[in-house]
Every structure is written in structure tokens, then in C-alpha cells.
Coordinates of C-alpha atoms in Angstrom, one line a residue:
Chain M
M1 CA 76.3 120.3 71.3
M2 CA 79.4 122.0 72.6
R3 CA 80.4 122.1 76.3
I4 CA 83.0 124.2 78.0
G5 CA 85.4 122.2 80.6
I6 CA 87.5 124.3 82.8
D7 CA 90.3 122.9 84.7
L8 CA 91.2 125.2 87.7
G9 CA 94.5 124.8 89.2
G10 CA 96.7 126.7 91.9
T11 CA 99.0 127.9 88.9
N12 CA 96.9 127.8 85.6
I13 CA 93.3 127.8 84.4
A14 CA 93.0 125.5 81.6
A15 CA 89.8 125.7 79.4
G16 CA 88.4 123.8 76.6
L17 CA 85.5 123.5 74.0
I18 CA 84.5 119.8 73.9
D19 CA 82.3 118.4 70.9
D20 CA 79.8 115.5 71.3
G21 CA 82.8 113.2 70.3
M22 CA 84.4 114.3 73.3
E23 CA 87.1 115.9 71.4
I24 CA 88.9 119.3 72.4
V25 CA 88.1 121.7 69.6
A26 CA 89.5 124.9 70.9
Q27 CA 91.6 125.3 74.1
D28 CA 93.0 128.2 76.0
T29 CA 94.9 128.8 79.4
V30 CA 95.7 131.8 81.6
R31 CA 97.5 132.3 85.1
T32 CA 95.4 131.7 88.0
P33 CA 94.7 135.3 89.6
P34 CA 94.3 135.5 93.4
G35 CA 90.6 135.6 94.8
A36 CA 87.5 134.2 93.7
D37 CA 86.1 137.3 91.7
A38 CA 89.2 137.3 89.6
I39 CA 89.1 133.7 88.9
V40 CA 85.4 134.0 87.6
N41 CA 86.4 137.0 85.4
E42 CA 89.1 135.1 83.9
M43 CA 86.9 132.1 83.3
E44 CA 84.4 134.4 81.5
V45 CA 87.1 135.6 79.5
L46 CA 88.3 132.0 78.6
A47 CA 84.6 131.1 77.7
H48 CA 84.4 134.1 75.3
S49 CA 87.8 133.2 73.7
L50 CA 86.9 129.6 73.2
C51 CA 83.7 130.7 71.3
S52 CA 85.4 133.1 69.2
Q53 CA 88.1 130.4 68.3
A54 CA 85.2 128.1 67.2
G55 CA 83.0 130.8 65.6
L56 CA 80.2 130.4 67.9
R57 CA 78.2 132.4 70.5
L58 CA 78.2 131.7 74.2
S59 CA 74.2 130.9 73.7
D60 CA 75.4 128.1 71.4
I61 CA 76.9 126.2 74.6
E62 CA 75.1 123.7 76.3
C63 CA 76.8 123.9 79.6
A64 CA 79.9 124.4 81.5
G65 CA 81.9 122.5 84.2
I66 CA 84.8 123.2 86.6
G67 CA 87.2 121.1 88.1
S68 CA 88.5 122.7 91.1
P69 CA 91.1 121.6 93.8
G70 CA 89.7 121.4 97.3
A71 CA 86.6 119.8 99.1
I72 CA 83.7 120.5 96.9
D73 CA 79.9 120.4 97.5
P74 CA 78.6 119.7 93.8
R75 CA 75.0 120.0 94.8
E76 CA 75.5 123.5 96.2
G77 CA 78.0 124.6 93.4
M78 CA 80.5 125.3 96.2
V79 CA 84.2 125.0 96.8
V80 CA 83.7 124.2 100.7
Y81 CA 87.4 124.9 101.2
S82 CA 90.7 124.9 99.0
N83 CA 94.1 125.4 100.9
N84 CA 95.7 126.0 97.4
L85 CA 93.0 128.8 96.4
N86 CA 92.5 129.8 99.9
F87 CA 88.8 129.6 99.5
R88 CA 86.2 128.7 102.0
N89 CA 82.5 128.4 101.0
V90 CA 83.1 130.0 97.7
P91 CA 80.0 129.2 95.3
L92 CA 82.2 129.3 92.3
A93 CA 80.0 127.4 90.0
V94 CA 76.9 129.8 90.8
M95 CA 78.9 132.7 90.2
L96 CA 80.1 131.5 86.9
S97 CA 76.6 130.4 86.0
H98 CA 75.4 133.9 86.6
R99 CA 78.0 135.3 84.4
L100 CA 77.7 133.0 81.4
D101 CA 73.9 132.6 81.9
M102 CA 74.2 129.0 81.4
T103 CA 74.4 125.8 83.9
V104 CA 77.8 125.4 85.5
H105 CA 78.7 122.1 87.4
I106 CA 81.5 121.7 89.6
G107 CA 83.5 118.5 91.1
N108 CA 86.8 118.0 92.6
D109 CA 89.6 118.0 90.3
A110 CA 90.7 114.5 90.7
N111 CA 87.0 113.3 90.5
V112 CA 86.6 115.3 87.2
A113 CA 90.0 114.0 85.8
A114 CA 88.8 110.5 86.4
L115 CA 85.6 111.3 84.7
G116 CA 87.4 112.4 81.7
E117 CA 89.5 109.4 81.5
F118 CA 86.4 107.2 82.1
H119 CA 84.6 108.7 79.1
A120 CA 87.5 109.5 76.6
G121 CA 90.6 107.9 77.9
A122 CA 91.6 104.6 79.3
G123 CA 88.2 103.9 80.6
R124 CA 86.4 103.9 77.5
H125 CA 83.9 100.9 77.1
I126 CA 84.4 99.6 80.7
S127 CA 81.8 99.8 83.5
S128 CA 83.9 101.1 86.6
M129 CA 87.1 102.6 87.2
I130 CA 89.3 104.4 89.8
M131 CA 92.0 106.8 88.7
V132 CA 94.7 107.4 91.0
T133 CA 96.8 110.7 90.5
L134 CA 100.4 110.3 91.7
G135 CA 101.3 114.0 92.0
T136 CA 102.5 116.4 94.7
G137 CA 99.9 114.6 96.5
V138 CA 97.8 111.5 96.0
G139 CA 94.4 112.3 94.5
G140 CA 91.8 109.9 93.1
G141 CA 88.4 109.7 91.4
I142 CA 86.0 106.7 91.4
V143 CA 83.6 106.3 88.6
L144 CA 80.8 103.7 89.1
G145 CA 78.2 103.3 86.3
G146 CA 79.5 106.2 84.5
R147 CA 79.1 108.8 87.4
I148 CA 81.6 110.0 89.8
Y149 CA 81.1 108.3 93.3
D150 CA 81.5 110.9 95.9
G151 CA 79.6 109.7 98.9
F152 CA 76.5 111.0 100.6
N153 CA 78.1 114.5 101.0
G154 CA 79.9 115.0 97.6
M155 CA 83.4 114.6 99.4
G156 CA 84.0 110.8 99.0
G157 CA 87.0 109.3 97.1
E158 CA 90.0 110.7 99.2
V159 CA 91.8 107.7 98.1
G160 CA 95.1 109.5 99.5
H161 CA 93.8 110.0 102.8
M162 CA 93.6 106.1 103.6
A163 CA 96.2 105.3 106.2
V164 CA 98.4 102.5 104.9
V165 CA 100.9 102.8 107.9
K166 CA 99.0 103.5 111.2
D167 CA 100.9 106.3 113.0
G168 CA 103.3 106.6 110.3
E169 CA 104.6 109.7 108.6
P170 CA 102.6 113.0 108.9
C171 CA 100.4 113.9 106.2
S172 CA 99.1 117.5 105.0
C173 CA 95.7 116.4 106.0
G174 CA 96.6 116.3 109.8
R175 CA 96.3 112.4 110.0
N176 CA 99.3 110.2 110.1
G177 CA 100.4 107.2 107.6
C178 CA 98.3 108.3 104.8
W179 CA 99.0 106.7 101.5
E180 CA 99.4 110.1 100.3
A181 CA 102.5 110.6 102.7
Y182 CA 104.3 107.7 101.0
A183 CA 103.0 107.3 97.3
S184 CA 103.1 111.1 96.3
A185 CA 106.0 112.7 94.6
T186 CA 106.5 114.4 98.0
G187 CA 106.9 110.9 99.7
L188 CA 109.2 109.8 97.0
I189 CA 111.4 112.8 97.4
R190 CA 111.6 112.3 101.0
M191 CA 112.7 108.5 100.4
T192 CA 115.3 109.7 97.8
R193 CA 116.7 112.2 99.9
S194 CA 117.2 109.6 102.8
A195 CA 118.8 107.4 100.5
I196 CA 121.2 109.9 99.2
S197 CA 122.5 110.6 102.6
R198 CA 122.9 107.0 103.2
N199 CA 124.9 106.5 99.8
P200 CA 127.1 109.4 99.1
D201 CA 129.0 107.7 96.3
S202 CA 125.7 106.6 94.4
L203 CA 124.6 107.7 91.0
L204 CA 121.5 108.6 92.6
K205 CA 123.4 111.5 94.3
S206 CA 125.4 112.5 91.3
I207 CA 122.0 112.8 89.2
A208 CA 120.6 115.0 92.0
I209 CA 123.6 117.4 92.0
D210 CA 123.7 117.4 88.2
K211 CA 120.0 118.3 88.1
G212 CA 120.4 120.9 91.0
K213 CA 117.6 119.5 92.9
V214 CA 116.0 116.0 94.2
S215 CA 112.7 115.6 92.3
G216 CA 110.1 112.8 91.8
R217 CA 112.4 111.8 88.8
T218 CA 115.6 111.3 90.4
A219 CA 115.1 107.9 91.6
F220 CA 113.6 106.6 88.7
L221 CA 116.5 108.0 86.5
A222 CA 119.1 106.4 88.8
A223 CA 117.2 103.0 88.6
R224 CA 116.9 102.9 85.0
R225 CA 120.7 103.4 84.7
G226 CA 121.2 100.5 87.1
D227 CA 122.2 102.3 90.4
A228 CA 121.5 100.2 93.4
A229 CA 120.6 103.0 95.7
G230 CA 118.3 104.4 93.2
N231 CA 116.6 100.9 92.6
E232 CA 116.2 100.6 96.3
V233 CA 114.1 103.8 96.4
V234 CA 112.0 102.7 93.4
E235 CA 111.4 99.4 94.9
K236 CA 110.4 101.0 98.2
Y237 CA 108.2 103.6 96.8
L238 CA 106.4 101.3 94.4
S239 CA 105.5 98.9 97.2
Y240 CA 103.7 101.7 99.0
V241 CA 102.0 102.5 95.7
A242 CA 100.9 98.8 95.5
C243 CA 99.9 98.6 98.9
G244 CA 97.2 101.4 98.5
A245 CA 96.3 100.1 95.1
A246 CA 95.5 96.6 96.5
N247 CA 93.5 98.1 99.2
L248 CA 91.2 100.0 96.5
I249 CA 90.9 96.8 94.6
N250 CA 90.0 94.6 97.6
L251 CA 87.4 97.3 98.5
F252 CA 85.9 98.4 95.1
Q253 CA 86.8 95.6 92.6
P254 CA 86.8 98.2 89.9
E255 CA 87.0 96.9 86.4
M256 CA 89.9 99.3 85.9
L257 CA 92.5 101.0 88.0
C258 CA 94.6 103.5 86.2
F259 CA 97.4 105.8 87.3
G260 CA 97.7 109.6 86.3
G261 CA 99.7 112.5 87.7
G262 CA 103.3 113.3 87.2
I263 CA 104.9 110.3 88.5
S264 CA 102.9 108.3 85.9
N265 CA 105.1 109.8 83.3
E266 CA 107.6 106.9 84.1
G267 CA 105.1 105.0 81.8
Q268 CA 105.0 101.3 81.4
Y269 CA 108.1 100.9 83.5
L270 CA 106.1 101.9 86.7
I271 CA 103.2 99.6 85.8
D272 CA 105.6 96.7 85.1
R273 CA 107.5 97.1 88.2
M274 CA 104.7 97.4 90.6
L275 CA 102.4 94.8 89.2
P276 CA 104.5 91.8 90.7
M277 CA 104.2 93.6 94.1
L278 CA 100.4 94.4 93.7
E279 CA 99.5 90.7 92.7
P280 CA 100.2 89.0 95.9
E281 CA 98.4 91.6 97.8
L282 CA 95.1 91.0 96.3
Y283 CA 92.2 89.1 97.7
D284 CA 91.7 86.0 95.5
V285 CA 88.8 86.6 93.0
G286 CA 89.4 84.1 90.5
D287 CA 89.7 85.0 87.0
R288 CA 87.7 88.4 86.8
R289 CA 90.4 90.8 87.9
T290 CA 90.8 94.4 87.8
R291 CA 92.8 95.8 85.0
V292 CA 95.6 98.0 86.3
C293 CA 97.1 100.5 83.7
L294 CA 98.1 104.1 82.8
A295 CA 95.8 107.1 82.2
E296 CA 96.0 108.3 78.5
L297 CA 94.8 111.9 78.4
G298 CA 97.3 113.6 80.7
N299 CA 96.1 117.2 81.5
D300 CA 93.5 117.1 79.0
A301 CA 91.4 114.6 81.3
G302 CA 90.6 117.4 83.7
I303 CA 89.0 119.7 80.9
I304 CA 87.2 116.8 79.2
G305 CA 85.8 115.4 82.6
A306 CA 84.7 118.9 83.7
A307 CA 82.7 119.2 80.3
M308 CA 81.2 115.5 80.9
M309 CA 79.8 116.2 84.5
Chain A
M1 CA 54.4 88.3 99.2
M2 CA 56.3 86.3 101.4
R3 CA 60.1 85.7 100.8
I4 CA 62.7 83.1 102.3
G5 CA 65.9 84.3 103.8
I6 CA 68.6 81.9 104.5
D7 CA 71.8 82.6 106.4
L8 CA 74.3 79.9 105.7
G9 CA 77.1 79.6 108.3
G10 CA 79.9 77.2 109.0
T11 CA 77.8 76.0 112.1
N12 CA 74.3 76.4 111.5
I13 CA 71.8 77.2 108.7
A14 CA 69.2 79.7 109.9
A15 CA 66.2 80.6 107.8
G16 CA 63.3 82.9 108.2
L17 CA 60.1 83.8 106.4
I18 CA 59.9 87.6 105.8
D19 CA 56.8 89.5 105.2
D20 CA 56.2 92.8 103.1
G21 CA 57.1 94.7 106.2
M22 CA 60.5 92.9 106.7
E23 CA 59.4 91.1 109.9
I24 CA 60.3 87.5 110.4
V25 CA 57.3 85.6 110.7
A26 CA 58.5 82.2 111.0
Q27 CA 61.9 81.0 111.6
D28 CA 64.0 77.7 111.9
T29 CA 67.6 76.6 112.3
V30 CA 69.5 73.3 111.6
R31 CA 73.3 72.1 111.8
T32 CA 75.2 72.7 108.7
P33 CA 75.9 69.2 107.3
P34 CA 79.1 68.6 105.2
G35 CA 78.8 68.9 101.4
A36 CA 76.8 71.1 99.0
D37 CA 74.0 68.3 98.3
A38 CA 73.4 67.8 102.1
I39 CA 73.3 71.5 102.7
V40 CA 70.8 72.0 99.7
N41 CA 68.8 69.0 101.2
E42 CA 68.7 70.8 104.6
M43 CA 67.7 74.3 102.8
E44 CA 64.7 72.4 101.1
V45 CA 63.6 70.9 104.5
L46 CA 63.9 74.4 106.1
A47 CA 61.9 76.0 103.3
H48 CA 59.0 73.4 103.8
S49 CA 59.1 73.9 107.7
L50 CA 58.7 77.6 107.4
C51 CA 55.7 77.2 104.9
S52 CA 54.1 74.7 107.3
Q53 CA 54.6 77.2 110.2
A54 CA 52.8 79.9 108.4
G55 CA 50.3 77.6 106.8
L56 CA 51.5 78.5 103.3
R57 CA 52.7 76.4 100.2
L58 CA 56.0 76.9 98.6
S59 CA 54.1 78.0 95.6
D60 CA 53.0 81.1 97.6
I61 CA 56.6 82.3 98.3
E62 CA 57.9 84.9 96.0
C63 CA 61.6 84.0 96.2
A64 CA 64.5 83.0 98.3
G65 CA 68.0 84.3 99.1
I66 CA 71.1 82.8 100.7
G67 CA 73.8 84.6 102.4
S68 CA 76.8 82.4 102.3
P69 CA 80.5 82.8 103.5
G70 CA 83.3 83.0 101.0
A71 CA 83.6 84.5 97.6
I72 CA 80.3 84.6 95.7
D73 CA 79.5 85.3 92.1
P74 CA 75.8 86.6 92.5
R75 CA 75.4 86.7 88.7
E76 CA 76.0 83.0 88.3
G77 CA 74.5 81.9 91.5
M78 CA 77.7 80.5 92.7
V79 CA 80.0 80.0 95.7
V80 CA 83.3 80.6 94.1
Y81 CA 85.2 79.6 97.0
S82 CA 84.7 79.2 100.6
N83 CA 87.2 77.9 103.2
N84 CA 84.6 77.4 105.8
L85 CA 82.5 75.2 103.7
N86 CA 85.3 73.7 101.7
F87 CA 83.4 74.7 98.5
R88 CA 84.8 75.7 95.2
N89 CA 82.6 76.8 92.3
V90 CA 79.5 75.4 93.9
P91 CA 76.5 76.6 92.1
L92 CA 74.4 76.7 95.3
A93 CA 71.5 79.2 94.2
V94 CA 71.2 77.5 90.9
M95 CA 70.8 74.0 93.0
L96 CA 68.4 75.3 95.4
S97 CA 66.3 77.0 92.7
H98 CA 65.8 73.8 90.9
R99 CA 64.6 72.1 94.3
L100 CA 62.3 74.7 95.2
D101 CA 61.3 75.9 91.6
M102 CA 61.5 79.7 92.4
T103 CA 64.1 82.4 91.9
V104 CA 67.1 81.9 94.5
H105 CA 69.5 84.8 94.9
I106 CA 72.9 84.3 96.5
G107 CA 75.3 87.0 98.1
N108 CA 78.3 86.9 100.4
D109 CA 77.2 86.8 104.1
A110 CA 78.4 90.2 105.3
N111 CA 76.9 91.9 102.1
V112 CA 73.7 90.2 102.8
A113 CA 74.0 91.3 106.5
A114 CA 74.4 94.8 105.7
L115 CA 71.6 94.9 103.2
G116 CA 69.3 93.6 106.1
E117 CA 70.6 96.4 108.5
F118 CA 69.9 98.9 105.5
H119 CA 66.4 97.9 105.1
A120 CA 65.3 96.7 108.4
G121 CA 67.7 97.9 110.9
A122 CA 70.2 100.8 111.8
G123 CA 70.0 101.9 107.9
R124 CA 66.4 102.6 107.8
H125 CA 65.5 105.8 106.0
I126 CA 69.3 106.5 104.9
S127 CA 70.7 106.5 101.4
S128 CA 74.1 104.7 101.8
M129 CA 75.7 102.6 104.6
I130 CA 78.7 100.4 105.3
M131 CA 78.2 97.8 107.9
V132 CA 81.4 96.4 109.5
T133 CA 81.3 93.2 111.3
L134 CA 83.8 92.6 114.1
G135 CA 83.9 88.9 114.8
T136 CA 86.4 86.2 114.3
G137 CA 87.4 88.1 111.0
V138 CA 86.3 91.6 109.9
G139 CA 83.8 91.5 107.3
G140 CA 81.8 94.1 105.7
G141 CA 79.1 95.1 103.3
I142 CA 78.5 98.4 101.4
V143 CA 75.2 99.6 100.4
L144 CA 74.7 102.4 98.1
G145 CA 71.4 103.6 96.8
G146 CA 69.8 100.6 98.4
R147 CA 71.8 97.9 96.6
I148 CA 74.8 95.9 97.7
Y149 CA 78.1 97.3 96.1
D150 CA 80.3 94.6 95.4
G151 CA 82.3 95.7 92.3
F152 CA 82.5 94.5 88.7
N153 CA 82.9 90.9 89.4
G154 CA 80.6 90.6 92.5
M155 CA 83.5 90.3 94.9
G156 CA 84.1 93.8 96.2
G157 CA 83.6 95.3 99.8
E158 CA 86.5 93.2 101.4
V159 CA 86.8 95.9 104.1
G160 CA 88.9 93.5 106.4
H161 CA 91.4 92.9 103.8
M162 CA 92.5 96.6 103.4
A163 CA 96.2 96.9 104.9
V164 CA 96.3 99.5 107.6
V165 CA 99.9 98.5 108.6
K166 CA 102.1 97.9 105.6
D167 CA 104.1 94.7 106.2
G168 CA 102.3 94.0 109.6
E169 CA 100.6 91.1 111.3
P170 CA 99.9 88.1 108.9
C171 CA 96.3 87.8 107.9
S172 CA 94.5 84.8 107.0
C173 CA 94.0 85.9 103.4
G174 CA 97.9 85.8 102.6
R175 CA 98.6 89.5 103.1
N176 CA 100.2 91.3 106.0
G177 CA 98.7 94.1 107.9
C178 CA 95.1 93.7 107.1
W179 CA 92.6 95.5 109.2
E180 CA 91.2 92.2 110.2
A181 CA 94.6 91.1 111.7
Y182 CA 94.0 93.9 114.1
A183 CA 90.2 94.9 114.4
S184 CA 89.0 91.3 114.4
A185 CA 88.4 89.2 117.9
T186 CA 91.2 87.1 116.8
G187 CA 93.7 90.4 116.8
L188 CA 92.0 91.5 120.1
I189 CA 92.6 88.1 121.7
R190 CA 96.3 88.3 120.5
M191 CA 96.8 91.8 122.1
T192 CA 95.1 90.6 125.1
R193 CA 97.4 87.7 125.5
S194 CA 100.4 89.8 125.1
A195 CA 99.2 92.2 127.6
I196 CA 98.7 89.2 130.2
S197 CA 102.1 87.9 129.8
R198 CA 103.3 91.5 130.4
N199 CA 100.9 92.2 133.3
P200 CA 101.1 88.9 135.5
D201 CA 99.4 90.6 138.4
S202 CA 96.6 92.3 136.6
L203 CA 92.9 91.6 136.8
L204 CA 93.1 91.1 133.0
K205 CA 94.7 88.0 133.9
S206 CA 92.7 87.1 136.7
I207 CA 89.7 87.3 134.5
A208 CA 91.0 85.1 131.9
I209 CA 92.0 82.4 134.5
D210 CA 88.6 82.7 136.0
K211 CA 87.0 82.1 132.7
G212 CA 89.3 79.5 131.8
K213 CA 90.1 81.2 128.3
V214 CA 91.0 84.5 126.7
S215 CA 88.3 85.8 124.5
G216 CA 87.2 88.9 122.8
R217 CA 85.4 89.8 126.0
T218 CA 88.5 89.5 128.4
A219 CA 90.0 92.9 127.9
F220 CA 86.7 94.7 127.9
L221 CA 85.6 93.1 131.0
A222 CA 88.9 94.2 132.8
A223 CA 88.8 97.7 131.4
R224 CA 85.2 98.3 132.6
R225 CA 86.5 97.3 136.1
G226 CA 89.0 99.9 135.7
D227 CA 92.1 97.5 135.2
A228 CA 94.9 99.3 133.5
A229 CA 96.2 96.5 131.5
G230 CA 92.6 95.7 130.3
N231 CA 92.1 99.4 129.5
E232 CA 95.6 99.6 127.5
V233 CA 94.4 96.6 125.4
V234 CA 91.0 98.3 124.8
E235 CA 92.5 101.5 123.8
K236 CA 95.0 99.9 121.4
Y237 CA 92.2 97.6 119.8
L238 CA 90.0 100.4 119.3
S239 CA 92.6 102.6 117.8
Y240 CA 92.9 100.1 115.1
V241 CA 89.2 99.8 114.6
A242 CA 89.2 103.6 114.4
C243 CA 91.9 103.7 111.8
G244 CA 90.2 101.2 109.3
A245 CA 86.8 103.1 110.1
A246 CA 88.3 106.5 109.0
N247 CA 89.8 104.9 105.8
L248 CA 86.3 103.7 104.9
I249 CA 84.6 107.1 105.8
N250 CA 87.4 109.1 103.8
L251 CA 87.0 106.7 100.7
F252 CA 83.2 106.3 100.8
Q253 CA 81.7 109.1 102.9
P254 CA 78.6 106.8 103.5
E255 CA 75.8 108.4 105.4
M256 CA 76.1 105.6 108.1
L257 CA 78.9 103.3 109.2
C258 CA 77.6 100.6 111.7
F259 CA 79.3 97.8 113.6
G260 CA 78.0 94.5 114.1
G261 CA 79.5 91.1 114.8
G262 CA 80.4 89.6 118.2
I263 CA 82.5 92.5 119.6
S264 CA 79.8 95.1 118.9
N265 CA 78.0 93.3 121.9
E266 CA 80.1 95.7 124.0
G267 CA 77.4 98.2 122.9
Q268 CA 77.5 101.8 123.3
Y269 CA 80.5 101.8 125.2
L270 CA 82.6 100.7 122.2
I271 CA 81.3 103.4 120.2
D272 CA 81.8 106.0 123.0
R273 CA 85.4 105.1 123.5
M274 CA 86.3 104.8 119.7
L275 CA 84.6 108.2 118.6
P276 CA 87.1 110.4 120.0
M277 CA 89.8 108.4 118.2
L278 CA 88.1 108.3 115.2
E279 CA 87.2 112.0 114.7
P280 CA 90.8 113.5 114.4
E281 CA 91.4 110.8 111.5
L282 CA 88.8 112.0 109.4
Y283 CA 89.1 114.1 106.2
D284 CA 87.6 117.5 107.0
V285 CA 84.2 117.6 105.4
G286 CA 82.3 120.3 107.0
D287 CA 79.1 119.6 108.7
R288 CA 77.7 116.8 106.6
R289 CA 79.3 113.8 108.6
T290 CA 78.9 110.1 108.3
R291 CA 77.1 108.9 111.4
V292 CA 78.8 106.0 113.3
C293 CA 76.6 103.6 115.4
L294 CA 75.7 100.1 116.3
A295 CA 73.9 97.6 114.1
E296 CA 70.6 96.8 115.4
L297 CA 69.4 93.4 114.2
G298 CA 72.1 91.0 115.2
N299 CA 71.9 87.5 113.6
D300 CA 68.3 88.5 112.1
A301 CA 70.1 90.9 109.6
G302 CA 71.5 88.0 107.6
I303 CA 68.2 86.2 107.2
I304 CA 66.3 89.6 106.5
G305 CA 69.1 90.6 104.1
A306 CA 68.9 87.4 102.2
A307 CA 65.5 87.7 101.4
M308 CA 65.7 91.5 100.4
M309 CA 68.3 90.7 97.6

């Protein structure tokens, strides 16, 4: 039977109709309106749109799932809070369930994307996986035995909020030295700006001027063209990525650790440069080692994972 | 039915006969001899001794379990390696199983102690627990849904080898900045020595001279008596304990995090001083928070946990 997967973002709501083979057979996207009621309205419209694309009725759909930013209580169908959406204790899944007259699950967006990758992407045919999303922040989802691992209260798996530099850079969560403060695009941009100011004659600076801004791509572009300042930033940034990844592997020994999110668009170059930094950090476990790779599904992971909850 | 639990240490082998109520009904200890064959011999002697204490025959015993230091492959019944025992690829559980003619399980000693605490100690009646042992090193065991979580290769849960200070103090594992390098007795002693050299007139130094050595207790003794230098060491040490504990809670959200090992003999004083440092480091999860407390079983945890595998 078909399921509906909804990826709720701060900017857009993307929804898809997923078949038993975990393929997206219909898809639609709208801008995210302000407020919970308006969001639920748009989700209902999306559900009808997907059904009409596929020639189905809503009653033909098995269930729906929502991946939402923020702290989620999956058992209560509740967004406990989300800075992005300006939500506190919003029973989003319950509200949508009443509208669609079907079961609606909800989970944290990073967890849900990991579930999608596990079932239909990089994690097919393995037993356990951690997906790390290197985006504006650092998110993560832990999948053990085919299910999201989220702790006794549904809020575990905050891989970005593991301190790797005690008393280090301030993080958006209020803590200092979190992995997110270094391994996110935000952290990379901070390192890039600092290198630009120290290297005014570098290609790194020229690229930033050409593009009109410093982004998470600037240092990678410069490094790929052989610029020393860009290379230094990439080296430093990836050493932080490797540090947190090694922590996760030493703790969880998952069969796979995969990277998604905007920075992972650097592709195999990112993995190939990071692995030599990662390996010496790993606890010696003999031959059965975690495979480190890229996520495969991109934005589809959130939609497929939401449907698979 | 009765089970045998064996806690294999670098110095002693402690074994106990455990009944269905998870009580130790007979117990014995021998010095750890060098070499796998001699160790298995001693374990066999211990098993017979326990049975004779309880008026049972070996055939009355359901199964046995061994908690061993080092990297363990529980599926193969193997110590993959252990620095303490100078073992590499020793099928210890298989060897003992042949001698006793019963099923013998094996697990990492920290994991096994956590399982004991979960079933018979601080973790009774809860769903998930991490036990952290603050000893010469920092060990840990993760119990999820009543079972040890040890990753896809049986070697997960190395909580001590999570870096909290990237590029920090060298750790015995070869990495730098591991939690173990700060939160272990070894780390505490290093901080204490450093404070003594900076504070030659302190009570901290007098205590070290009186006792003839610096130990993991020195700074706590001085701090409890109001010494400023001792207090500063305890404050610093506990801030590292809190940092790693916050990482574990943000990642796992276990229902309970409990502390065992030699340093945990400081008791509630340790918990009471650490909690105010821990709480601001935690990701905001609302009301359902991890309970942080002391382990209850002391050395018995290893014996009971070994029997419960």
C-alpha cells in the first residue's frame, strides 16, 4: 500500500507518495506558511494533490509520516519545540491525523532522513547506520536494527551537540565546543573568513569576492584549485569532521557511517581527504570496521524516511 | 537455576554463583595467573569450588559468563586483544566451555558490569542505562532494552575513547584528548600533581606527603577539608566528567547514567558537585531527563553481569 512522507522544513514542505518498493511515485512542494494551523492546511492540500496525481483516494493510503525540525516527542505526536518553526508543544501529527483520518507518525527530520537512507539509500542491506548531515548545523540520525534510536524520551541522537572542544566555540544550543560549532557549514564559513583575513592575496579571497559571499563551498573550491589558504581551511575543517566521526564510531560501532547535508555535495573528495585523518583516531577493533561513505538519496531521504516510520 | 559469573581482572579472578533472584550465593577469588591455559585452569577450579560451597554439581549449573578486559568478540567467544592479559585472539569462552561442558558467554568487563548494575543494582526497573566506570581508565557499558549495546562488531561502547578536547592530552589508546585522559584517576592524579607544584604551601601538598603518594583521593580529601588548591582540582576534574557525561546524554538519552569505579567511592559528594556543571551542558529535552546517580553494586556488578549475559 502507498504511504505519504512529508519533509517539513523552515522554507518548504516537500511531500511524496511512496510505494512498497520505497520509490517516490508522486511528489509536490509548497512554501512553509507561518503557524501550525496553516502548516497542517498545506499538508492536507499536499496529501490530496499526491493522491490525485496517482489516481488514488485518501482512503487508499496506509499512513503518513512527518519529519520535522526541532525536538520531537514521537510517542505523543508532538513538536516539543522548534526554533525554526517557532513551535512549542504543537501536536502536529495528531492535528494532521484528524484532518486525513489516518495514522500520522512524526520524528525529528535528521532521524527521519537517516531512516530513509537506511531503507532505500546507502544503508540498504546493512544492520546499523549513523547518518550525519553536514548543513547549516550538524544533525544526525542513528538507526539500530531497522529502527530510529532516539533514547527513552524520543530526543536522543543529537550528534551535533557532543562537545569535541571543551569550552570551545559557542554553539546555537547554548553549550560551548559542540561538534556542530566546527563541522557545520557555519563553522566552515567562520574558518574560511578567518583564513581570508589572514591571506589577503589568496585565491580563496578572490573566489569569495567573485561569488559575492563566503559560503560552505568557498574553501573547497579554492582547495581543489590548489590554493594553499583554501587547502588549510579544508584540512582543518575535515579534521573536526573526523574527530566527531571517530567519537561516534568508538561509541556505536555502527556498520555504516554516512554523510549527507549540503557539505556532502563535495562528494568523494570529502571522504577521500577525511579518511586518512579518521583512521588513526579509531579504537582498534580488528578487521570488522565501520564503513564510511556518502548518503545517496539527497532530499528524498526525508520524504522516504517519513513514510517508513 | 544457578549460573556462574566470572570477573577476570589483571590482578584477580573473582567468581560467584548467582541464583534466580540475582543474589550471589557463593563466591571465591584467586590471583590471576599468567597465560590463557593457566587462567582457564583457575576458572575451572573456581567453578568446582563454588559448586561445592553450594552443595551442587557442575551439571546443576545453567551456564557461565566471563567479563574480561580488552576488546572482546562475544559472538566468537574470543578476547580479540587485551593489553592487561597480553592476549590476542584467545577463544577464552570456548576453552572454558569445553572444560565445564556448558555454555560460556564472554563480554567486555565494563559492559558486563553495566549489565549487572542494570539487572540487580541502580538500573533495576528502568529501560536503558549507561554505566561509566571512573577508574584507572574510563570504561563504560551501554544497556538498551535489557541487553548490552556493543555495535555490529561487538566492540562498541568505548565511552572513554570519545575525544572531548580535540588534539588534547595523549590517551593510552593512541588518540589525543579522549575523555579517559581527563576523567580517569590517571587524569585526576595528573591535575593533582600539577596543582601541588603550583601550590607548595597547600593542604593538598601536605596530604600527598602524609600519604606518601598522590592518588585519585588526594584532591577530594583536600577539597572536603576546604583547601583552595584541592577544590580547584576537584572543580576542574568534575568539569571534564560533566562534559563527557553531557555528550553521552545528548547522544543516547538513556533513562539513567550511573557512575561506578574507584573515583565513584567519593559518593554523593561527587554527584552533588557535578550536577550543576552538567545541567547547563544538556540539550533541552523538556521534563523527561536522564537520571544521574551512583552505581550500587561495586565489584559484585561484574560477577552478576557475567552471569546475566
